[in-house]
Short mmCIF file of C-alpha atoms and ligand atoms in Angstrom, two decimals:
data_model
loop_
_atom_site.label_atom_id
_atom_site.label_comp_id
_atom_site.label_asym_id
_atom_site.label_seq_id
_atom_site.Cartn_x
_atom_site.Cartn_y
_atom_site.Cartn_z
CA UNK A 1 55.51 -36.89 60.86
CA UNK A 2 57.65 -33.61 60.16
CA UNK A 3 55.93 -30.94 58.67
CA UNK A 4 56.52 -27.45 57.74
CA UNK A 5 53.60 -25.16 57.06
CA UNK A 6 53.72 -21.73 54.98
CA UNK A 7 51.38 -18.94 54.79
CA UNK A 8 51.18 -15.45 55.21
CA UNK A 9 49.74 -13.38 58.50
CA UNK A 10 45.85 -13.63 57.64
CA UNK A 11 45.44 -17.05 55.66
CA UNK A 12 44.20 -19.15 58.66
CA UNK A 13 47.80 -20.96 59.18
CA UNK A 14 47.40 -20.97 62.41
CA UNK A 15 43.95 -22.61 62.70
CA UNK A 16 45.15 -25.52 60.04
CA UNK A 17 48.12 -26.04 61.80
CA UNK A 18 46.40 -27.16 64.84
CA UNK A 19 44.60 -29.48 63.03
CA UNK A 20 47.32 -31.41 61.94
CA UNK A 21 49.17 -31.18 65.71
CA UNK A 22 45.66 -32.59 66.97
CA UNK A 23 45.73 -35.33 63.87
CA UNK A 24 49.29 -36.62 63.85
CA UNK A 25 49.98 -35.57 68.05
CA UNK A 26 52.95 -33.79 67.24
CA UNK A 27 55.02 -30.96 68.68
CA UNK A 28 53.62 -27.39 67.32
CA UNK A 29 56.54 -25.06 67.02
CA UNK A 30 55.41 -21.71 66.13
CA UNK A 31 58.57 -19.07 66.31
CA UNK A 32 56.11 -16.23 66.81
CA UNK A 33 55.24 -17.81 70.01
CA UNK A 34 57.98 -18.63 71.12
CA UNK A 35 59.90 -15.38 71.31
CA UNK A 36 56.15 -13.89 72.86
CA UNK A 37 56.65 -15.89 75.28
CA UNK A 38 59.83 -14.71 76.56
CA UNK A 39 59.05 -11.48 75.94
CA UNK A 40 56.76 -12.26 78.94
CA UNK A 41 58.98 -14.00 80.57
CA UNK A 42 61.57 -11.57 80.97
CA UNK A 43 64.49 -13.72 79.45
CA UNK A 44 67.54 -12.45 78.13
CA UNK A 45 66.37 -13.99 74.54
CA UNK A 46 62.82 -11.79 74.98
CA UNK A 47 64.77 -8.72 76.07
CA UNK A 48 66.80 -9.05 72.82
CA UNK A 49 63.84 -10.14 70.19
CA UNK A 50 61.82 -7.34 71.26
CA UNK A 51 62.68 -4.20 69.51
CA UNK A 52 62.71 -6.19 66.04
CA UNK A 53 59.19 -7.46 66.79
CA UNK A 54 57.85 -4.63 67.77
CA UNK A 55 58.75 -2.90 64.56
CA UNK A 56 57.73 -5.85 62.47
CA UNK A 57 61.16 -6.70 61.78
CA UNK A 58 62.59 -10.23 61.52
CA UNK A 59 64.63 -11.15 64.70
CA UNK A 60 68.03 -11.54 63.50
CA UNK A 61 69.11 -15.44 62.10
CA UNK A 62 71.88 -15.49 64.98
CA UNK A 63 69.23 -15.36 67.55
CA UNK A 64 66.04 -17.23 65.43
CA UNK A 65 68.05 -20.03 64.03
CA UNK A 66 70.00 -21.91 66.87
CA UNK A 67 66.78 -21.01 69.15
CA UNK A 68 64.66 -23.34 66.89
CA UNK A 69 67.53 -26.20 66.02
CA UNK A 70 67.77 -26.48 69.85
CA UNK A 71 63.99 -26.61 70.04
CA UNK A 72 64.19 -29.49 67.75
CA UNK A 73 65.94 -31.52 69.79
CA UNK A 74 63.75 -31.56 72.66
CA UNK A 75 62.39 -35.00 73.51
CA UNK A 76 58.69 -34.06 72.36
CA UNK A 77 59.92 -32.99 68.60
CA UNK A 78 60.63 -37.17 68.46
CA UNK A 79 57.49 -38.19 67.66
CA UNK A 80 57.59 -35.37 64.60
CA UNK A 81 56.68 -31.54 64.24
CA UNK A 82 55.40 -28.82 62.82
CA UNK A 83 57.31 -25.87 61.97
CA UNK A 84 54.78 -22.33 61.56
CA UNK A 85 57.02 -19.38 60.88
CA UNK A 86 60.16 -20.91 60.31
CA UNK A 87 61.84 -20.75 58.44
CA UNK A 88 60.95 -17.03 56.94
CA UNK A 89 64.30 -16.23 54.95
CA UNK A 90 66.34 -18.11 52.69
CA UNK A 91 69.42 -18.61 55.35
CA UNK A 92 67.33 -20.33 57.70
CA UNK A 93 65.57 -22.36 55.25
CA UNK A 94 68.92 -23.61 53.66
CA UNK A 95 69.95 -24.18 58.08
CA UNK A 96 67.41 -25.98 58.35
CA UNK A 97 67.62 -28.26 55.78
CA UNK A 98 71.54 -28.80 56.76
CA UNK A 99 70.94 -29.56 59.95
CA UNK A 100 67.91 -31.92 59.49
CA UNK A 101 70.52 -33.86 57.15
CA UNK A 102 73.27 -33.74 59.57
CA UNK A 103 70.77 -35.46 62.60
CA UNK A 104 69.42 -37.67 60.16
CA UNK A 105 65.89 -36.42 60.67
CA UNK A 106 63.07 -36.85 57.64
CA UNK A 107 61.07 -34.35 56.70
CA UNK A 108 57.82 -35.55 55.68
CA UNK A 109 55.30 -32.99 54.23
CA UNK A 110 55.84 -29.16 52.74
CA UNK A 111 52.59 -26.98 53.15
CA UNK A 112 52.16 -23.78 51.31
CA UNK A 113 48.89 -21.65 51.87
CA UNK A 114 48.81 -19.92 49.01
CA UNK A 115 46.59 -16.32 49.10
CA UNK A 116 46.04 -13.33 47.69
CA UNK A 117 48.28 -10.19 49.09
CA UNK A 118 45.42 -7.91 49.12
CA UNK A 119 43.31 -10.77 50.40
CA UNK A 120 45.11 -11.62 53.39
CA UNK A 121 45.56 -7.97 54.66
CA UNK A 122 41.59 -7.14 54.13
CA UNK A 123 41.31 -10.13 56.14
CA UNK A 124 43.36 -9.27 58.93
CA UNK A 125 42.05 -5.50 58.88
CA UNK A 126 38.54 -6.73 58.82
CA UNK A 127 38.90 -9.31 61.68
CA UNK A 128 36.31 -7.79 64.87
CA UNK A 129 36.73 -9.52 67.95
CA UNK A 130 33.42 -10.17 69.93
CA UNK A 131 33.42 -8.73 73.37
CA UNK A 132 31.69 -11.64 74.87
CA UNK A 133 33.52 -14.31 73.08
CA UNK A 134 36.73 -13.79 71.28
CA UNK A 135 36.34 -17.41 69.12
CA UNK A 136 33.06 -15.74 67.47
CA UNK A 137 34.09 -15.51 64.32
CA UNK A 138 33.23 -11.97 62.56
CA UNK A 139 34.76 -10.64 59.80
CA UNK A 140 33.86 -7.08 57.84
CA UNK A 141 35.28 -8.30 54.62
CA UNK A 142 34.75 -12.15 54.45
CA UNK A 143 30.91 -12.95 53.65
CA UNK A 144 30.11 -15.41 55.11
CA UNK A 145 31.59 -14.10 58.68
CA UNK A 146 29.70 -10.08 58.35
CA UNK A 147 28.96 -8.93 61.87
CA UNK A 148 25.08 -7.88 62.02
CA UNK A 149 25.65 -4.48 61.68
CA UNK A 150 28.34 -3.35 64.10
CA UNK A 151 27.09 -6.44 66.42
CA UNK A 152 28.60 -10.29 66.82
CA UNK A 153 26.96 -12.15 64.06
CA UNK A 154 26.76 -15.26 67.09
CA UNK A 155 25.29 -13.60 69.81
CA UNK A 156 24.90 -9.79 69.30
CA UNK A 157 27.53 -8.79 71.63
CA UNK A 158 29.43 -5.20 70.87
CA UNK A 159 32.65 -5.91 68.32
CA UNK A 160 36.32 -4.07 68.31
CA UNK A 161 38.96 -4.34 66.61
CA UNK A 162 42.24 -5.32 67.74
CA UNK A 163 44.95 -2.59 67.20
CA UNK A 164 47.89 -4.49 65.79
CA UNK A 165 44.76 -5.29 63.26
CA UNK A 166 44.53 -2.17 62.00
CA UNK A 167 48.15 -0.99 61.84
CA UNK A 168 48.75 -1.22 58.00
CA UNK A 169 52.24 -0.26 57.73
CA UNK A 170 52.88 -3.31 59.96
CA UNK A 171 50.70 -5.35 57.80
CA UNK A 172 52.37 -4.16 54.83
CA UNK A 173 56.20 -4.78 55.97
CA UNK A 174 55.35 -8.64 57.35
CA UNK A 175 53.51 -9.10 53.92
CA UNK A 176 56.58 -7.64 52.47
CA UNK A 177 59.04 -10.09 53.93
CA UNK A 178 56.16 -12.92 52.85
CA UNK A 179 56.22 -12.56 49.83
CA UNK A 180 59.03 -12.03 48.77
CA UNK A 181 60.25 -15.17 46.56
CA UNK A 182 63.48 -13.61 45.99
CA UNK A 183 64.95 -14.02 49.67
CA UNK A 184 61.89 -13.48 51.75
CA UNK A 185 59.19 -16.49 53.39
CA UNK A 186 58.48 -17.44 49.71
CA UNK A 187 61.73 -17.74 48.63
CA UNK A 188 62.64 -20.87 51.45
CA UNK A 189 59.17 -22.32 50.55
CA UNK A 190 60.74 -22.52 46.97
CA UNK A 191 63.70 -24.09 47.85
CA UNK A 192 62.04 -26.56 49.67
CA UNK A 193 59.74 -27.19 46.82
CA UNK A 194 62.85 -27.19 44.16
CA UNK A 195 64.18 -29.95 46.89
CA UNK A 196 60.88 -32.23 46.52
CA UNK A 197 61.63 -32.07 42.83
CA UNK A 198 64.96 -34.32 43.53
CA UNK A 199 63.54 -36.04 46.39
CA UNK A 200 60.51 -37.29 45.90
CA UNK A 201 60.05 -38.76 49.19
CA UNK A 202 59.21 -35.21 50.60
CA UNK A 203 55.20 -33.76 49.49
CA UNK A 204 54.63 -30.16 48.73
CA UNK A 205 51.21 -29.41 49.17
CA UNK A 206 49.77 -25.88 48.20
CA UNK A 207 46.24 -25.08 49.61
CA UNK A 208 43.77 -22.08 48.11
CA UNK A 209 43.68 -20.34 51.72
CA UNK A 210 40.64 -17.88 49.91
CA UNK A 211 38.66 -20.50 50.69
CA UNK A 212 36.37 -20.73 53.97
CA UNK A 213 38.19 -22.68 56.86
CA UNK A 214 36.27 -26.24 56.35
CA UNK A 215 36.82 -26.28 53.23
CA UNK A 216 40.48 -25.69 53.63
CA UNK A 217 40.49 -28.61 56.21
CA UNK A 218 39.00 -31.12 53.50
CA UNK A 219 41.36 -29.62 50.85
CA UNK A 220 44.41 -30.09 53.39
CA UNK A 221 43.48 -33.51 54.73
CA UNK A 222 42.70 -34.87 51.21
CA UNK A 223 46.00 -34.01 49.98
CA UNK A 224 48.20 -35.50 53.09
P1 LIG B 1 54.39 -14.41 64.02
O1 LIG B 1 53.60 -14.67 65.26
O2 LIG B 1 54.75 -15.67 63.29
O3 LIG B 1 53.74 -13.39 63.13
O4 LIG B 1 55.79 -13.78 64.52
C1 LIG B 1 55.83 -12.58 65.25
C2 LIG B 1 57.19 -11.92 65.07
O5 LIG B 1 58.22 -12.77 65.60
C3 LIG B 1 57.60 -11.66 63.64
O6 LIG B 1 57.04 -10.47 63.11
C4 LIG B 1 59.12 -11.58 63.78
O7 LIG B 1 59.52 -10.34 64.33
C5 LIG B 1 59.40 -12.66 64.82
N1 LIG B 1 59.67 -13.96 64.15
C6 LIG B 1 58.86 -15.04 64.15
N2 LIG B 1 59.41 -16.04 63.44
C7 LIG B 1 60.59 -15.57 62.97
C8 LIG B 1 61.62 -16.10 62.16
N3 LIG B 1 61.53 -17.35 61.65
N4 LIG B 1 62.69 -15.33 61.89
C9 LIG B 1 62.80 -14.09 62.39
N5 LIG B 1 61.86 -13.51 63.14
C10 LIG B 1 60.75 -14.23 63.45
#
């Protein structure tokens, strides 16, 4: 199974996505990753993706696009993928879809989280990390996750915030480049949706990510 999964920073991608690794045992690529982990690594490719993510930039196709065409050539991508954060600009979507066609490789299953702007950054500005346990969940703006007070909602312990949280402007510019159908992470999640118009062989699934996480799930695994 080869799947690629869009949604912006704050719509609970990331937790989804692992759901479907877990389900279909495939290869999780997540770009983001990646490049974080050579940051820490040291490697020349770290050294050079650095400065663009650390202004919230994009890290430039040259690097970003033969770094994850190699990656899907490693032996574990045979038994299928998931793509999270690639592509994230028209270029690399239409790259990706060459290449895919040149090895002969099927892609299955187009997921698009679809949320609110304003939704997704509350979310991410609201998220409080517990400092007992960082998987309680507590979130200022999302109901059903308020912290008791300025305490963990699970178990009472004291909450912070994370600072990359709280820095807006970064927020703002990675939403930016999100949402942006005309070039932007929107725009390659349309052309893989015009492509699923003239091959129908290839499902599009959106999902309403202002939904709570479960219900997601069900929505997402109903649809597959
Ligand atoms: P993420 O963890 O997906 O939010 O990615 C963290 C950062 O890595 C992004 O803000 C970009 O600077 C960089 N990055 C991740 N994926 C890509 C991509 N497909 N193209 C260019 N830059 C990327």
């Amino acid at each position: 199974m080869n799947i690629i999964f869009f949604g912006p920073n704050g719509s609970g991608k990331g937790t989804q996505g692992s759901i479907l690794k877990d389900k279909y045992s495939i290869a999780h690529i997540e770009s983001g990753a990646i490049f974080r982990d050579n940051i820490k690594g040291g490697t020349e490719l770290g050294k050079q993706a650095k400065a663009f993510i650390d202004k919230g930039d994009l890290v430039p196709d040259e690097i970003t696009i033969p770094m994850i065409l190699d990656r899907l050539k490693q032996d574990d991508c045979k038994k299928g993928w998931l793509l999270d954060g690639f592509p994230r600009n028209k270029v690399q979507a239409e790259k990706l879809d060459a290449s895919l066609k040149a090895e002969g490789i099927k892609l299955n299953i187009v997921i698009e989280m679809i949320l609110d702007r304003q939704i997704a950054k509350d979310r991410i500005m609201g998220r409080r990390l517990c400092e007992k346990d960082n998987n309680h969940p507590n979130n200022i703006f999302i109901d059903a996750i308020k912290p008791n007070g300025d305490k963990c909602r699970v178990c009472g312990g004291a909450l912070t915030a994370r600072a990359d949280d709280q820095d807006e402007a970064a927020i703002d510019k990675r939403h930016s480049i999100y949402y942006n159908t005309d070039d932007g992470t929107l725009a390659s999640a349309y052309y893989f949706r015009d492509l699923t118009k003239k091959d129908t062989s290839i499902k599009y699934i959106t999902l309403q990510g202002e939904k709570d996480l479960k219900s997601v799930t069900n929505e997402l695994i109903s649809k597959l």
